[in-house]
Amino acid sequence: MALLTPEDLEDLLNKLNMNNNIIKEATGMDIAQICEAVYGTTPDSRKVGIVPITSGNGIIGNFSSSLLAITEYFGLEGFITEHPDITGYHQAVANGADIILMADDHIFVAHNLRNGKIATNHVCTGVIYSEIASRYKHTDSKDVLVIGLGRVGYAGASHLVEKGFNVYACDPNTDFMNKAIEELGVKAFDIESPRKFSMVFEATPNANTISEGMIAERCLVSTPGIPCALPDELVEKYDIDLVMEPLVIGVAAMLYSVL
Ligand code: 2YG
Ligand code: MG
């Protein structure tokens, strides 16, 4: 998994607004409405305690402040603890946090202390980005392509199968591929006999994972992956609706999922 950099998080709410416009045009709903539809919750007066974590590669500049901005954007109250780690966790609880947000290099969690619900960024990101892809209104097809079957991709593929889509998937890791075929019943997408998709959910840490053989003219590509899965020239040539944003959409899904 690639770690976020402070630069990824610059201009975050601008990036969100641009993506929200694309999502609205492509699906007829904005990100908050899609989260409501998936999780059946609406933001209330819950207070979110954000705890910086120093383990591993340590604190990422702009990370906690971005989480606070996202929390407030979706209508919840939030605060960042003065101290990191266990001391910060204690401060968050002592100061009345209902929901804790914190991340080390492996797991990023939202934990609602009132109802016990806990969510991870990887699952919520997979669910919400695949959901966005599946709501593309410029197609009647039920076929969707999932690129990458790591933690995020697998969660998205699973969500799409549950929703009744025909899921095609690819990953260079044959263990990941076999697991998704056996457990989820996805079909292997074969680059040798390509088909063109109107809905693509991409979840890899790599650039240029999407090639011309995979995409239909006018399609939706939904991806949390940095760097971008699509070469710039393809976005123009195929009139692609591209949803790609580094943090907000996944965190929105985490918050809605624990409310
Ligand atoms: O508290 C801090 O500042 C750090 N301990 C945060 C570390 C987060 C590491 N995780 C990532 O960089 C991302 N892969 C998380 C996923 C968000 C984007 N989809
Ligand atoms: Mg990528």
PDB file of C-alpha atoms and ligand atoms in Angstrom:
ATOM      1  CA  MET A   1       0.000   0.000   0.000  1.00  0.00           C
ATOM      2  CA  ALA A   2       1.291   3.435  -0.878  1.00  0.00           C
ATOM      3  CA  LEU A   3       1.217   5.971   1.928  1.00  0.00           C
ATOM      4  CA  LEU A   4      -0.318   9.387   1.391  1.00  0.00           C
ATOM      5  CA  THR A   5       1.999  12.373   1.182  1.00  0.00           C
ATOM      6  CA  PRO A   6       1.241  15.880   2.483  1.00  0.00           C
ATOM      7  CA  GLU A   7       1.148  17.037  -1.188  1.00  0.00           C
ATOM      8  CA  ASP A   8      -1.630  14.527  -1.993  1.00  0.00           C
ATOM      9  CA  LEU A   9      -3.722  16.296   0.633  1.00  0.00           C
ATOM     10  CA  GLU A  10      -3.272  19.868  -0.608  1.00  0.00           C
ATOM     11  CA  ASP A  11      -6.369  21.577  -1.960  1.00  0.00           C
ATOM     12  CA  LEU A  12      -8.489  18.691  -0.723  1.00  0.00           C
ATOM     13  CA  LEU A  13     -11.906  20.337  -0.656  1.00  0.00           C
ATOM     14  CA  ASN A  14     -11.363  21.755  -4.159  1.00  0.00           C
ATOM     15  CA  LYS A  15     -10.591  18.255  -5.410  1.00  0.00           C
ATOM     16  CA  LEU A  16     -13.705  17.028  -3.617  1.00  0.00           C
ATOM     17  CA  ASN A  17     -15.907  19.646  -5.274  1.00  0.00           C
ATOM     18  CA  MET A  18     -14.569  18.760  -8.721  1.00  0.00           C
ATOM     19  CA  ASN A  19     -15.156  15.070  -8.079  1.00  0.00           C
ATOM     20  CA  ASN A  20     -18.576  15.694  -6.580  1.00  0.00           C
ATOM     21  CA  ASN A  21     -19.607  17.487  -9.796  1.00  0.00           C
ATOM     22  CA  ILE A  22     -18.434  14.554 -11.891  1.00  0.00           C
ATOM     23  CA  ILE A  23     -20.226  12.082  -9.575  1.00  0.00           C
ATOM     24  CA  LYS A  24     -23.477  14.099  -9.739  1.00  0.00           C
ATOM     25  CA  GLU A  25     -23.368  14.280 -13.514  1.00  0.00           C
ATOM     26  CA  ALA A  26     -22.470  10.589 -13.874  1.00  0.00           C
ATOM     27  CA  THR A  27     -24.847   9.099 -11.284  1.00  0.00           C
ATOM     28  CA  GLY A  28     -27.477  11.738 -10.498  1.00  0.00           C
ATOM     29  CA  MET A  29     -26.418  11.725  -6.821  1.00  0.00           C
ATOM     30  CA  ASP A  30     -23.700  13.451  -4.850  1.00  0.00           C
ATOM     31  CA  ILE A  31     -21.274  11.702  -2.532  1.00  0.00           C
ATOM     32  CA  ALA A  32     -23.335  12.318   0.617  1.00  0.00           C
ATOM     33  CA  GLN A  33     -26.473  10.922  -1.061  1.00  0.00           C
ATOM     34  CA  ILE A  34     -24.577   7.836  -2.245  1.00  0.00           C
ATOM     35  CA  CYS A  35     -23.215   7.262   1.288  1.00  0.00           C
ATOM     36  CA  GLU A  36     -26.750   7.603   2.692  1.00  0.00           C
ATOM     37  CA  ALA A  37     -28.049   5.123   0.142  1.00  0.00           C
ATOM     38  CA  VAL A  38     -25.328   2.563   0.915  1.00  0.00           C
ATOM     39  CA  TYR A  39     -25.235   2.812   4.709  1.00  0.00           C
ATOM     40  CA  GLY A  40     -28.741   4.046   5.517  1.00  0.00           C
ATOM     41  CA  THR A  41     -27.435   6.732   7.887  1.00  0.00           C
ATOM     42  CA  THR A  42     -27.376  10.536   8.033  1.00  0.00           C
ATOM     43  CA  PRO A  43     -24.915  12.745   9.908  1.00  0.00           C
ATOM     44  CA  ASP A  44     -26.137  13.761  13.360  1.00  0.00           C
ATOM     45  CA  SER A  45     -24.612  15.596  16.302  1.00  0.00           C
ATOM     46  CA  ARG A  46     -21.846  13.040  16.848  1.00  0.00           C
ATOM     47  CA  LYS A  47     -18.420  14.347  17.846  1.00  0.00           C
ATOM     48  CA  VAL A  48     -15.368  12.916  16.096  1.00  0.00           C
ATOM     49  CA  GLY A  49     -12.032  12.701  17.937  1.00  0.00           C
ATOM     50  CA  ILE A  50      -9.048  12.543  15.565  1.00  0.00           C
ATOM     51  CA  VAL A  51      -5.928  10.979  17.079  1.00  0.00           C
ATOM     52  CA  PRO A  52      -2.553  11.446  15.303  1.00  0.00           C
ATOM     53  CA  ILE A  53      -0.464   8.248  15.375  1.00  0.00           C
ATOM     54  CA  THR A  54       3.347   8.273  15.371  1.00  0.00           C
ATOM     55  CA  SER A  55       4.141   4.569  14.811  1.00  0.00           C
ATOM     56  CA  GLY A  56       5.814   3.298  11.628  1.00  0.00           C
ATOM     57  CA  ASN A  57       6.437   6.119   9.181  1.00  0.00           C
ATOM     58  CA  GLY A  58       4.884   8.528  11.647  1.00  0.00           C
ATOM     59  CA  ILE A  59       2.597  11.504  11.341  1.00  0.00           C
ATOM     60  CA  ILE A  60       1.692  12.606   7.811  1.00  0.00           C
ATOM     61  CA  GLY A  61       1.531  16.378   7.414  1.00  0.00           C
ATOM     62  CA  ASN A  62      -2.018  17.565   6.608  1.00  0.00           C
ATOM     63  CA  PHE A  63      -3.544  14.154   7.500  1.00  0.00           C
ATOM     64  CA  SER A  64      -5.270  14.996  10.805  1.00  0.00           C
ATOM     65  CA  SER A  65      -6.254  18.491   9.623  1.00  0.00           C
ATOM     66  CA  SER A  66      -7.728  16.924   6.471  1.00  0.00           C
ATOM     67  CA  LEU A  67      -9.759  14.471   8.574  1.00  0.00           C
ATOM     68  CA  LEU A  68     -11.104  17.397  10.588  1.00  0.00           C
ATOM     69  CA  ALA A  69     -12.046  19.306   7.424  1.00  0.00           C
ATOM     70  CA  ILE A  70     -13.817  16.205   6.045  1.00  0.00           C
ATOM     71  CA  THR A  71     -15.655  15.609   9.342  1.00  0.00           C
ATOM     72  CA  GLU A  72     -16.946  19.179   9.327  1.00  0.00           C
ATOM     73  CA  TYR A  73     -17.775  19.138   5.612  1.00  0.00           C
ATOM     74  CA  PHE A  74     -20.201  16.259   6.231  1.00  0.00           C
ATOM     75  CA  GLY A  75     -21.860  18.107   9.105  1.00  0.00           C
ATOM     76  CA  LEU A  76     -20.242  16.441  12.121  1.00  0.00           C
ATOM     77  CA  GLU A  77     -18.321  18.154  14.881  1.00  0.00           C
ATOM     78  CA  GLY A  78     -14.661  17.211  15.322  1.00  0.00           C
ATOM     79  CA  PHE A  79     -11.403  17.895  17.097  1.00  0.00           C
ATOM     80  CA  ILE A  80      -7.760  16.807  16.855  1.00  0.00           C
ATOM     81  CA  THR A  81      -6.191  15.664  20.093  1.00  0.00           C
ATOM     82  CA  GLU A  82      -3.248  17.662  21.367  1.00  0.00           C
ATOM     83  CA  HIS A  83      -1.153  14.521  21.946  1.00  0.00           C
ATOM     84  CA  PRO A  84      -0.750  11.506  19.628  1.00  0.00           C
ATOM     85  CA  ASP A  85      -1.106   7.764  20.304  1.00  0.00           C
ATOM     86  CA  ILE A  86      -2.469   6.377  23.586  1.00  0.00           C
ATOM     87  CA  THR A  87      -2.348   9.730  25.343  1.00  0.00           C
ATOM     88  CA  GLY A  88      -4.291  11.203  22.424  1.00  0.00           C
ATOM     89  CA  TYR A  89      -6.807   8.368  22.533  1.00  0.00           C
ATOM     90  CA  HIS A  90      -7.378   9.026  26.220  1.00  0.00           C
ATOM     91  CA  GLN A  91      -7.810  12.735  25.512  1.00  0.00           C
ATOM     92  CA  ALA A  92     -10.308  12.017  22.746  1.00  0.00           C
ATOM     93  CA  VAL A  93     -12.457   9.885  25.058  1.00  0.00           C
ATOM     94  CA  ALA A  94     -12.085  12.295  27.995  1.00  0.00           C
ATOM     95  CA  ASN A  95     -13.198  15.184  25.770  1.00  0.00           C
ATOM     96  CA  GLY A  96     -16.390  13.416  24.764  1.00  0.00           C
ATOM     97  CA  ALA A  97     -15.578  11.926  21.365  1.00  0.00           C
ATOM     98  CA  ASP A  98     -18.361   9.640  20.109  1.00  0.00           C
ATOM     99  CA  ILE A  99     -16.317   8.453  17.129  1.00  0.00           C
ATOM    100  CA  ILE A 100     -12.535   7.932  16.997  1.00  0.00           C
ATOM    101  CA  LEU A 101     -10.615   8.315  13.719  1.00  0.00           C
ATOM    102  CA  MET A 102      -7.007   7.111  13.666  1.00  0.00           C
ATOM    103  CA  ALA A 103      -4.548   5.451  11.313  1.00  0.00           C
ATOM    104  CA  ASP A 104      -1.212   3.737  11.432  1.00  0.00           C
ATOM    105  CA  ASP A 105       0.564   2.590   8.258  1.00  0.00           C
ATOM    106  CA  HIS A 106      -1.536  -0.577   7.978  1.00  0.00           C
ATOM    107  CA  ILE A 107      -5.077   0.172   9.184  1.00  0.00           C
ATOM    108  CA  PHE A 108      -7.175   3.314   9.255  1.00  0.00           C
ATOM    109  CA  VAL A 109     -10.255   2.972  11.479  1.00  0.00           C
ATOM    110  CA  ALA A 110     -13.399   4.804  12.451  1.00  0.00           C
ATOM    111  CA  HIS A 111     -14.782   3.468  15.736  1.00  0.00           C
ATOM    112  CA  ASN A 112     -18.114   4.631  17.099  1.00  0.00           C
ATOM    113  CA  LEU A 113     -17.817   4.253  20.878  1.00  0.00           C
ATOM    114  CA  ARG A 114     -21.603   4.635  21.385  1.00  0.00           C
ATOM    115  CA  ASN A 115     -22.916   1.885  19.103  1.00  0.00           C
ATOM    116  CA  GLY A 116     -19.747  -0.230  18.825  1.00  0.00           C
ATOM    117  CA  LYS A 117     -19.544  -0.022  15.023  1.00  0.00           C
ATOM    118  CA  ILE A 118     -16.039  -0.080  13.581  1.00  0.00           C
ATOM    119  CA  ALA A 119     -15.032   0.510   9.960  1.00  0.00           C
ATOM    120  CA  THR A 120     -11.784   0.335   8.043  1.00  0.00           C
ATOM    121  CA  ASN A 121     -10.710   2.685   5.281  1.00  0.00           C
ATOM    122  CA  HIS A 122      -9.840  -0.148   2.899  1.00  0.00           C
ATOM    123  CA  VAL A 123     -13.270  -1.798   3.049  1.00  0.00           C
ATOM    124  CA  CYS A 124     -15.208   1.495   2.956  1.00  0.00           C
ATOM    125  CA  THR A 125     -13.079   2.788   0.078  1.00  0.00           C
ATOM    126  CA  GLY A 126     -13.699  -0.404  -1.905  1.00  0.00           C
ATOM    127  CA  VAL A 127     -17.429  -0.285  -1.229  1.00  0.00           C
ATOM    128  CA  ILE A 128     -17.961   3.397  -2.033  1.00  0.00           C
ATOM    129  CA  TYR A 129     -15.810   3.620  -5.177  1.00  0.00           C
ATOM    130  CA  SER A 130     -17.313   0.432  -6.598  1.00  0.00           C
ATOM    131  CA  GLU A 131     -20.781   1.741  -5.707  1.00  0.00           C
ATOM    132  CA  ILE A 132     -20.045   4.972  -7.603  1.00  0.00           C
ATOM    133  CA  ALA A 133     -18.931   2.952 -10.654  1.00  0.00           C
ATOM    134  CA  SER A 134     -22.085   0.805 -10.460  1.00  0.00           C
ATOM    135  CA  ARG A 135     -24.364   3.861 -10.532  1.00  0.00           C
ATOM    136  CA  TYR A 136     -23.210   5.114 -13.935  1.00  0.00           C
ATOM    137  CA  LYS A 137     -26.349   6.348 -15.634  1.00  0.00           C
ATOM    138  CA  HIS A 138     -25.013   6.343 -19.211  1.00  0.00           C
ATOM    139  CA  THR A 139     -25.164   2.541 -19.529  1.00  0.00           C
ATOM    140  CA  ASP A 140     -27.708  -0.294 -19.290  1.00  0.00           C
ATOM    141  CA  SER A 141     -24.997  -2.910 -18.850  1.00  0.00           C
ATOM    142  CA  LYS A 142     -24.534  -4.891 -15.653  1.00  0.00           C
ATOM    143  CA  ASP A 143     -20.904  -5.693 -16.526  1.00  0.00           C
ATOM    144  CA  VAL A 144     -18.255  -4.033 -14.421  1.00  0.00           C
ATOM    145  CA  LEU A 145     -14.485  -4.388 -14.449  1.00  0.00           C
ATOM    146  CA  VAL A 146     -12.477  -4.470 -11.216  1.00  0.00           C
ATOM    147  CA  ILE A 147      -8.735  -3.882 -11.610  1.00  0.00           C
ATOM    148  CA  GLY A 148      -6.694  -4.925  -8.575  1.00  0.00           C
ATOM    149  CA  LEU A 149      -7.877  -7.424  -5.948  1.00  0.00           C
ATOM    150  CA  GLY A 150      -5.962  -6.291  -2.875  1.00  0.00           C
ATOM    151  CA  ARG A 151      -7.823  -5.229   0.269  1.00  0.00           C
ATOM    152  CA  VAL A 152      -9.642  -2.346  -1.455  1.00  0.00           C
ATOM    153  CA  GLY A 153     -10.316  -4.126  -4.745  1.00  0.00           C
ATOM    154  CA  TYR A 154     -11.562  -7.301  -3.059  1.00  0.00           C
ATOM    155  CA  ALA A 155     -14.021  -5.327  -0.892  1.00  0.00           C
ATOM    156  CA  GLY A 156     -15.334  -3.533  -3.973  1.00  0.00           C
ATOM    157  CA  ALA A 157     -15.630  -6.730  -6.014  1.00  0.00           C
ATOM    158  CA  SER A 158     -17.528  -8.361  -3.146  1.00  0.00           C
ATOM    159  CA  HIS A 159     -19.894  -5.378  -2.892  1.00  0.00           C
ATOM    160  CA  LEU A 160     -20.594  -5.457  -6.642  1.00  0.00           C
ATOM    161  CA  VAL A 161     -21.288  -9.211  -6.598  1.00  0.00           C
ATOM    162  CA  GLU A 162     -23.736  -8.681  -3.700  1.00  0.00           C
ATOM    163  CA  LYS A 163     -25.440  -5.966  -5.746  1.00  0.00           C
ATOM    164  CA  GLY A 164     -25.994  -8.426  -8.590  1.00  0.00           C
ATOM    165  CA  PHE A 165     -23.469  -7.080 -11.104  1.00  0.00           C
ATOM    166  CA  ASN A 166     -21.466  -9.252 -13.516  1.00  0.00           C
ATOM    167  CA  VAL A 167     -18.021  -8.702 -12.108  1.00  0.00           C
ATOM    168  CA  TYR A 168     -14.937  -9.204 -14.234  1.00  0.00           C
ATOM    169  CA  ALA A 169     -11.648  -8.798 -12.423  1.00  0.00           C
ATOM    170  CA  CYS A 170      -7.915  -8.856 -12.982  1.00  0.00           C
ATOM    171  CA  ASP A 171      -4.846  -8.892 -10.799  1.00  0.00           C
ATOM    172  CA  PRO A 172      -1.333 -10.100 -11.662  1.00  0.00           C
ATOM    173  CA  ASN A 173      -1.282 -11.990  -8.338  1.00  0.00           C
ATOM    174  CA  THR A 174      -2.749 -15.434  -9.114  1.00  0.00           C
ATOM    175  CA  ASP A 175      -3.518 -16.143  -5.435  1.00  0.00           C
ATOM    176  CA  PHE A 176      -5.648 -12.987  -5.257  1.00  0.00           C
ATOM    177  CA  MET A 177      -7.307 -13.899  -8.548  1.00  0.00           C
ATOM    178  CA  ASN A 178      -8.140 -17.467  -7.465  1.00  0.00           C
ATOM    179  CA  LYS A 179      -9.465 -16.284  -4.104  1.00  0.00           C
ATOM    180  CA  ALA A 180     -11.855 -13.821  -5.794  1.00  0.00           C
ATOM    181  CA  ILE A 181     -12.992 -16.459  -8.295  1.00  0.00           C
ATOM    182  CA  GLU A 182     -13.596 -19.075  -5.584  1.00  0.00           C
ATOM    183  CA  GLU A 183     -15.052 -16.872  -2.836  1.00  0.00           C
ATOM    184  CA  LEU A 184     -16.927 -14.280  -4.878  1.00  0.00           C
ATOM    185  CA  GLY A 185     -17.515 -15.985  -8.219  1.00  0.00           C
ATOM    186  CA  VAL A 186     -15.991 -13.149 -10.254  1.00  0.00           C
ATOM    187  CA  LYS A 187     -14.952 -13.867 -13.839  1.00  0.00           C
ATOM    188  CA  ALA A 188     -11.316 -13.516 -14.833  1.00  0.00           C
ATOM    189  CA  PHE A 189     -10.768 -10.636 -17.235  1.00  0.00           C
ATOM    190  CA  ASP A 190      -8.327 -11.814 -19.857  1.00  0.00           C
ATOM    191  CA  ILE A 191      -6.225  -9.137 -21.533  1.00  0.00           C
ATOM    192  CA  GLU A 192      -5.759 -11.551 -24.472  1.00  0.00           C
ATOM    193  CA  SER A 193      -9.487 -11.547 -25.224  1.00  0.00           C
ATOM    194  CA  PRO A 194     -10.499  -8.056 -24.154  1.00  0.00           C
ATOM    195  CA  ARG A 195     -14.037  -6.712 -23.706  1.00  0.00           C
ATOM    196  CA  LYS A 196     -14.940  -3.095 -23.327  1.00  0.00           C
ATOM    197  CA  PHE A 197     -16.532  -1.861 -20.101  1.00  0.00           C
ATOM    198  CA  SER A 198     -18.635   1.220 -19.349  1.00  0.00           C
ATOM    199  CA  MET A 199     -17.971   0.887 -15.612  1.00  0.00           C
ATOM    200  CA  VAL A 200     -14.488   0.378 -14.187  1.00  0.00           C
ATOM    201  CA  PHE A 201     -13.424   0.293 -10.552  1.00  0.00           C
ATOM    202  CA  GLU A 202      -9.637   0.473 -10.240  1.00  0.00           C
ATOM    203  CA  ALA A 203      -7.812  -0.149  -6.965  1.00  0.00           C
ATOM    204  CA  THR A 204      -4.082  -0.452  -7.497  1.00  0.00           C
ATOM    205  CA  PRO A 205      -1.108   1.643  -6.377  1.00  0.00           C
ATOM    206  CA  ASN A 206       0.129   1.702  -9.985  1.00  0.00           C
ATOM    207  CA  ALA A 207      -0.146   4.109 -12.922  1.00  0.00           C
ATOM    208  CA  ASN A 208      -1.508   3.224 -16.360  1.00  0.00           C
ATOM    209  CA  THR A 209      -3.301   0.017 -15.372  1.00  0.00           C
ATOM    210  CA  ILE A 210      -6.157   0.822 -17.766  1.00  0.00           C
ATOM    211  CA  SER A 211      -5.570   0.274 -21.458  1.00  0.00           C
ATOM    212  CA  GLU A 212      -7.681   1.062 -24.523  1.00  0.00           C
ATOM    213  CA  GLY A 213      -8.823  -2.535 -24.922  1.00  0.00           C
ATOM    214  CA  MET A 214     -10.737  -2.388 -21.619  1.00  0.00           C
ATOM    215  CA  ILE A 215     -12.863   0.735 -21.951  1.00  0.00           C
ATOM    216  CA  ALA A 216     -15.912   1.718 -23.944  1.00  0.00           C
ATOM    217  CA  GLU A 217     -16.422   5.147 -25.465  1.00  0.00           C
ATOM    218  CA  ARG A 218     -18.049   7.266 -22.699  1.00  0.00           C
ATOM    219  CA  CYS A 219     -17.359   5.284 -19.540  1.00  0.00           C
ATOM    220  CA  LEU A 220     -16.971   5.868 -15.813  1.00  0.00           C
ATOM    221  CA  VAL A 221     -13.674   5.082 -14.131  1.00  0.00           C
ATOM    222  CA  SER A 222     -13.841   5.206 -10.343  1.00  0.00           C
ATOM    223  CA  THR A 223     -10.507   4.913  -8.539  1.00  0.00           C
ATOM    224  CA  PRO A 224      -8.998   5.820  -5.183  1.00  0.00           C
ATOM    225  CA  GLY A 225      -5.590   4.784  -6.517  1.00  0.00           C
ATOM    226  CA  ILE A 226      -2.692   7.179  -6.619  1.00  0.00           C
ATOM    227  CA  PRO A 227      -1.123   7.547  -9.154  1.00  0.00           C
ATOM    228  CA  CYS A 228      -3.906   7.704 -11.719  1.00  0.00           C
ATOM    229  CA  ALA A 229      -4.774   4.479 -13.514  1.00  0.00           C
ATOM    230  CA  LEU A 230      -5.410   6.299 -16.775  1.00  0.00           C
ATOM    231  CA  PRO A 231      -3.038   8.025 -19.125  1.00  0.00           C
ATOM    232  CA  ASP A 232      -4.271  11.621 -19.720  1.00  0.00           C
ATOM    233  CA  GLU A 233      -4.721  11.121 -23.452  1.00  0.00           C
ATOM    234  CA  LEU A 234      -7.221   8.254 -22.889  1.00  0.00           C
ATOM    235  CA  VAL A 235      -9.403  10.430 -20.637  1.00  0.00           C
ATOM    236  CA  GLU A 236      -9.936  12.846 -23.542  1.00  0.00           C
ATOM    237  CA  LYS A 237     -10.013  10.336 -26.371  1.00  0.00           C
ATOM    238  CA  TYR A 238     -12.719   8.154 -24.719  1.00  0.00           C
ATOM    239  CA  ASP A 239     -14.677  10.958 -23.033  1.00  0.00           C
ATOM    240  CA  ILE A 240     -14.147   9.292 -19.650  1.00  0.00           C
ATOM    241  CA  ASP A 241     -15.901  10.372 -16.482  1.00  0.00           C
ATOM    242  CA  LEU A 242     -13.036   9.989 -14.019  1.00  0.00           C
ATOM    243  CA  VAL A 243     -13.690   9.912 -10.266  1.00  0.00           C
ATOM    244  CA  MET A 244     -10.363  10.021  -8.435  1.00  0.00           C
ATOM    245  CA  GLU A 245      -9.722  11.678  -5.128  1.00  0.00           C
ATOM    246  CA  PRO A 246      -7.120  10.936  -2.426  1.00  0.00           C
ATOM    247  CA  LEU A 247      -9.027  10.871   0.891  1.00  0.00           C
ATOM    248  CA  VAL A 248     -12.443  12.512   1.267  1.00  0.00           C
ATOM    249  CA  ILE A 249     -14.682   9.955  -0.425  1.00  0.00           C
ATOM    250  CA  GLY A 250     -13.252   7.018   1.553  1.00  0.00           C
ATOM    251  CA  VAL A 251     -13.446   8.882   4.860  1.00  0.00           C
ATOM    252  CA  ALA A 252     -17.023   9.987   4.142  1.00  0.00           C
ATOM    253  CA  ALA A 253     -17.920   6.326   3.666  1.00  0.00           C
ATOM    254  CA  MET A 254     -16.168   5.414   6.949  1.00  0.00           C
ATOM    255  CA  LEU A 255     -18.127   8.044   8.884  1.00  0.00           C
ATOM    256  CA  TYR A 256     -21.513   7.149   7.365  1.00  0.00           C
ATOM    257  CA  SER A 257     -20.835   3.456   7.910  1.00  0.00           C
ATOM    258  CA  VAL A 258     -20.396   3.832  11.692  1.00  0.00           C
ATOM    259  CA  LEU A 259     -23.221   6.337  12.321  1.00  0.00           C
TER     260      LEU A 259
HETATM  261  O1  2YG B   1      -1.662   9.922  12.119  1.00  0.00           O
HETATM  262  C1  2YG B   1      -0.986  10.082  11.091  1.00  0.00           C
HETATM  263  O2  2YG B   1      -0.738  11.224  10.628  1.00  0.00           O
HETATM  264  C2  2YG B   1      -0.448   8.858  10.372  1.00  0.00           C
HETATM  265  N1  2YG B   1      -0.136   7.824  11.294  1.00  0.00           N
HETATM  266  C3  2YG B   1      -1.442   8.441   9.309  1.00  0.00           C
HETATM  267  C4  2YG B   1      -0.966   7.268   8.485  1.00  0.00           C
HETATM  268  C5  2YG B   1      -1.914   6.911   7.371  1.00  0.00           C
HETATM  269  C6  2YG B   1      -1.326   5.863   6.475  1.00  0.00           C
HETATM  270  N2  2YG B   1      -2.272   5.429   5.475  1.00  0.00           N
HETATM  271  C7  2YG B   1      -2.292   5.927   4.219  1.00  0.00           C
HETATM  272  O3  2YG B   1      -1.468   6.669   3.807  1.00  0.00           O
HETATM  273  C8  2YG B   1      -3.400   5.597   3.271  1.00  0.00           C
HETATM  274  N3  2YG B   1      -3.064   4.492   2.438  1.00  0.00           N
HETATM  275  C9  2YG B   1      -4.738   5.509   3.956  1.00  0.00           C
HETATM  276  C10 2YG B   1      -5.831   5.452   2.944  1.00  0.00           C
HETATM  277  C11 2YG B   1      -6.480   6.775   2.644  1.00  0.00           C
HETATM  278  C12 2YG B   1      -6.647   6.990   1.170  1.00  0.00           C
HETATM  279  N4  2YG B   1      -7.565   6.089   0.550  1.00  0.00           N
HETATM  280 MG    MG B   2      -3.630   3.498  -9.506  1.00  0.00          MG
END
